[in-house]
């Protein structure tokens, strides 16, 4: 039995519309619902919260994050 490996592109397509954490090169985290992203990793988030050092710093409705600032994106753990 063979299992198909999931590519990063497959993963990103699956998480659109789900809560995510986007970590920037600067160390700042943005948490929100992934609205869309493109091939350059430019990311649009909805219901966005900004965290620095684990502390909530600000809340935004919609946010756009330029891809070259992104260290990683992951699904948000359920609390």
C-alpha atoms as an extended CHARMM CRD file, in Angstrom:
* protein
*
        79  EXT
         1         1  UNK       CA              0.0000000000        0.0000000000        0.0000000000  PROA      1               0.0000000000
         2         2  UNK       CA              1.3970000000        3.3980000000       -0.9660000000  PROA      2               0.0000000000
         3         3  UNK       CA              0.4620000000        6.7020000000        0.5750000000  PROA      3               0.0000000000
         4         4  UNK       CA              0.7120000000        9.9530000000       -1.3050000000  PROA      4               0.0000000000
         5         5  UNK       CA              2.9610000000       12.5160000000        0.3520000000  PROA      5               0.0000000000
         6         6  UNK       CA              1.4620000000       15.9130000000        0.9550000000  PROA      6               0.0000000000
         7         7  UNK       CA              3.3110000000       18.8540000000       -0.5880000000  PROA      7               0.0000000000
         8         8  UNK       CA              3.5280000000       22.2700000000        1.0990000000  PROA      8               0.0000000000
         9         9  UNK       CA              1.2150000000       23.5920000000       -1.6320000000  PROA      9               0.0000000000
        10        10  UNK       CA             -1.3740000000       20.9310000000       -0.7820000000  PROA      10              0.0000000000
        11        11  UNK       CA             -1.1580000000       21.8690000000        2.9000000000  PROA      11              0.0000000000
        12        12  UNK       CA             -1.6700000000       25.5710000000        2.1790000000  PROA      12              0.0000000000
        13        13  UNK       CA             -4.7080000000       24.8670000000       -0.0120000000  PROA      13              0.0000000000
        14        14  UNK       CA             -6.2560000000       22.7970000000        2.7820000000  PROA      14              0.0000000000
        15        15  UNK       CA             -5.9180000000       25.4760000000        5.4620000000  PROA      15              0.0000000000
        16        16  UNK       CA             -7.5840000000       28.3740000000        3.6130000000  PROA      16              0.0000000000
        17        17  UNK       CA            -10.5290000000       29.4260000000        5.7730000000  PROA      17              0.0000000000
        18        18  UNK       CA             -9.0190000000       27.9620000000        8.9340000000  PROA      18              0.0000000000
        19        19  UNK       CA             -7.3240000000       29.6190000000       11.9320000000  PROA      19              0.0000000000
        20        20  UNK       CA             -3.5520000000       29.9430000000       11.4570000000  PROA      20              0.0000000000
        21        21  UNK       CA             -0.4710000000       31.3840000000       13.1360000000  PROA      21              0.0000000000
        22        22  UNK       CA              1.9060000000       33.3600000000       10.9200000000  PROA      22              0.0000000000
        23        23  UNK       CA              5.3540000000       33.9070000000       12.4540000000  PROA      23              0.0000000000
        24        24  UNK       CA              7.3950000000       36.7590000000       11.0020000000  PROA      24              0.0000000000
        25        25  UNK       CA             11.1840000000       37.0300000000       10.7490000000  PROA      25              0.0000000000
        26        26  UNK       CA             10.9640000000       39.7720000000       13.3900000000  PROA      26              0.0000000000
        27        27  UNK       CA              9.5000000000       37.3340000000       15.9390000000  PROA      27              0.0000000000
        28        28  UNK       CA              5.9810000000       38.7960000000       15.8510000000  PROA      28              0.0000000000
        29        29  UNK       CA              3.0630000000       36.3490000000       15.5130000000  PROA      29              0.0000000000
        30        30  UNK       CA             -0.1870000000       37.0890000000       13.7140000000  PROA      30              0.0000000000
        31        31  UNK       CA             -3.1340000000       34.8240000000       14.4340000000  PROA      31              0.0000000000
        32        32  UNK       CA             -6.2960000000       34.8380000000       12.3910000000  PROA      32              0.0000000000
        33        33  UNK       CA             -8.3370000000       33.1190000000        9.7090000000  PROA      33              0.0000000000
        34        34  UNK       CA             -6.4370000000       32.5570000000        6.4660000000  PROA      34              0.0000000000
        35        35  UNK       CA             -8.4180000000       34.3160000000        3.7350000000  PROA      35              0.0000000000
        36        36  UNK       CA             -5.9830000000       33.7060000000        0.8590000000  PROA      36              0.0000000000
        37        37  UNK       CA             -2.3550000000       33.5710000000       -0.1620000000  PROA      37              0.0000000000
        38        38  UNK       CA             -0.3550000000       33.6370000000       -3.3750000000  PROA      38              0.0000000000
        39        39  UNK       CA              2.8040000000       32.0440000000       -4.7610000000  PROA      39              0.0000000000
        40        40  UNK       CA              4.9810000000       34.6720000000       -3.0850000000  PROA      40              0.0000000000
        41        41  UNK       CA              3.5050000000       33.7510000000        0.3380000000  PROA      41              0.0000000000
        42        42  UNK       CA              1.6990000000       37.0950000000        0.5590000000  PROA      42              0.0000000000
        43        43  UNK       CA             -1.0020000000       36.3480000000        3.1160000000  PROA      43              0.0000000000
        44        44  UNK       CA             -4.4240000000       37.8630000000        3.7980000000  PROA      44              0.0000000000
        45        45  UNK       CA             -5.8520000000       37.2170000000        7.2640000000  PROA      45              0.0000000000
        46        46  UNK       CA             -9.2500000000       37.9900000000        8.7730000000  PROA      46              0.0000000000
        47        47  UNK       CA            -10.0000000000       38.4910000000       12.5010000000  PROA      47              0.0000000000
        48        48  UNK       CA             -6.2890000000       39.1270000000       13.0180000000  PROA      48              0.0000000000
        49        49  UNK       CA             -4.5400000000       39.4340000000       16.3680000000  PROA      49              0.0000000000
        50        50  UNK       CA             -0.9230000000       40.5600000000       16.7780000000  PROA      50              0.0000000000
        51        51  UNK       CA              1.2400000000       38.9100000000       19.4500000000  PROA      51              0.0000000000
        52        52  UNK       CA              4.7280000000       39.9160000000       20.5160000000  PROA      52              0.0000000000
        53        53  UNK       CA              6.5080000000       37.8440000000       23.1370000000  PROA      53              0.0000000000
        54        54  UNK       CA              3.3090000000       35.8790000000       23.6870000000  PROA      54              0.0000000000
        55        55  UNK       CA              1.3860000000       39.0290000000       24.6610000000  PROA      55              0.0000000000
        56        56  UNK       CA             -1.6110000000       40.2850000000       22.6820000000  PROA      56              0.0000000000
        57        57  UNK       CA             -0.5980000000       43.6960000000       21.3130000000  PROA      57              0.0000000000
        58        58  UNK       CA             -3.3440000000       44.6200000000       18.8380000000  PROA      58              0.0000000000
        59        59  UNK       CA             -6.4350000000       43.3880000000       17.0170000000  PROA      59              0.0000000000
        60        60  UNK       CA             -7.2020000000       44.0510000000       13.3650000000  PROA      60              0.0000000000
        61        61  UNK       CA            -10.1420000000       43.1370000000       11.1740000000  PROA      61              0.0000000000
        62        62  UNK       CA             -8.2250000000       42.2510000000        8.0260000000  PROA      62              0.0000000000
        63        63  UNK       CA             -4.4580000000       42.1850000000        7.5990000000  PROA      63              0.0000000000
        64        64  UNK       CA             -2.1300000000       41.7180000000        4.6440000000  PROA      64              0.0000000000
        65        65  UNK       CA              1.3300000000       40.2900000000        5.2990000000  PROA      65              0.0000000000
        66        66  UNK       CA              4.0340000000       40.5410000000        2.6760000000  PROA      66              0.0000000000
        67        67  UNK       CA              5.5180000000       37.1250000000        1.9340000000  PROA      67              0.0000000000
        68        68  UNK       CA              9.1820000000       38.0140000000        2.3370000000  PROA      68              0.0000000000
        69        69  UNK       CA              8.5240000000       38.7450000000        6.0420000000  PROA      69              0.0000000000
        70        70  UNK       CA              7.0620000000       35.2830000000        6.7460000000  PROA      70              0.0000000000
        71        71  UNK       CA              9.1740000000       32.7750000000        8.6620000000  PROA      71              0.0000000000
        72        72  UNK       CA              6.4400000000       30.1200000000        8.7770000000  PROA      72              0.0000000000
        73        73  UNK       CA              2.6980000000       29.5210000000        8.7700000000  PROA      73              0.0000000000
        74        74  UNK       CA              0.9910000000       26.8140000000       10.7910000000  PROA      74              0.0000000000
        75        75  UNK       CA             -2.4880000000       25.7940000000       11.7970000000  PROA      75              0.0000000000
        76        76  UNK       CA             -3.5840000000       27.2690000000       15.1060000000  PROA      76              0.0000000000
        77        77  UNK       CA             -3.9350000000       24.8230000000       17.9540000000  PROA      77              0.0000000000
        78        78  UNK       CA             -7.3460000000       24.5550000000       19.5250000000  PROA      78              0.0000000000
        79        79  UNK       CA             -7.4490000000       26.0990000000       22.9940000000  PROA      79              0.0000000000
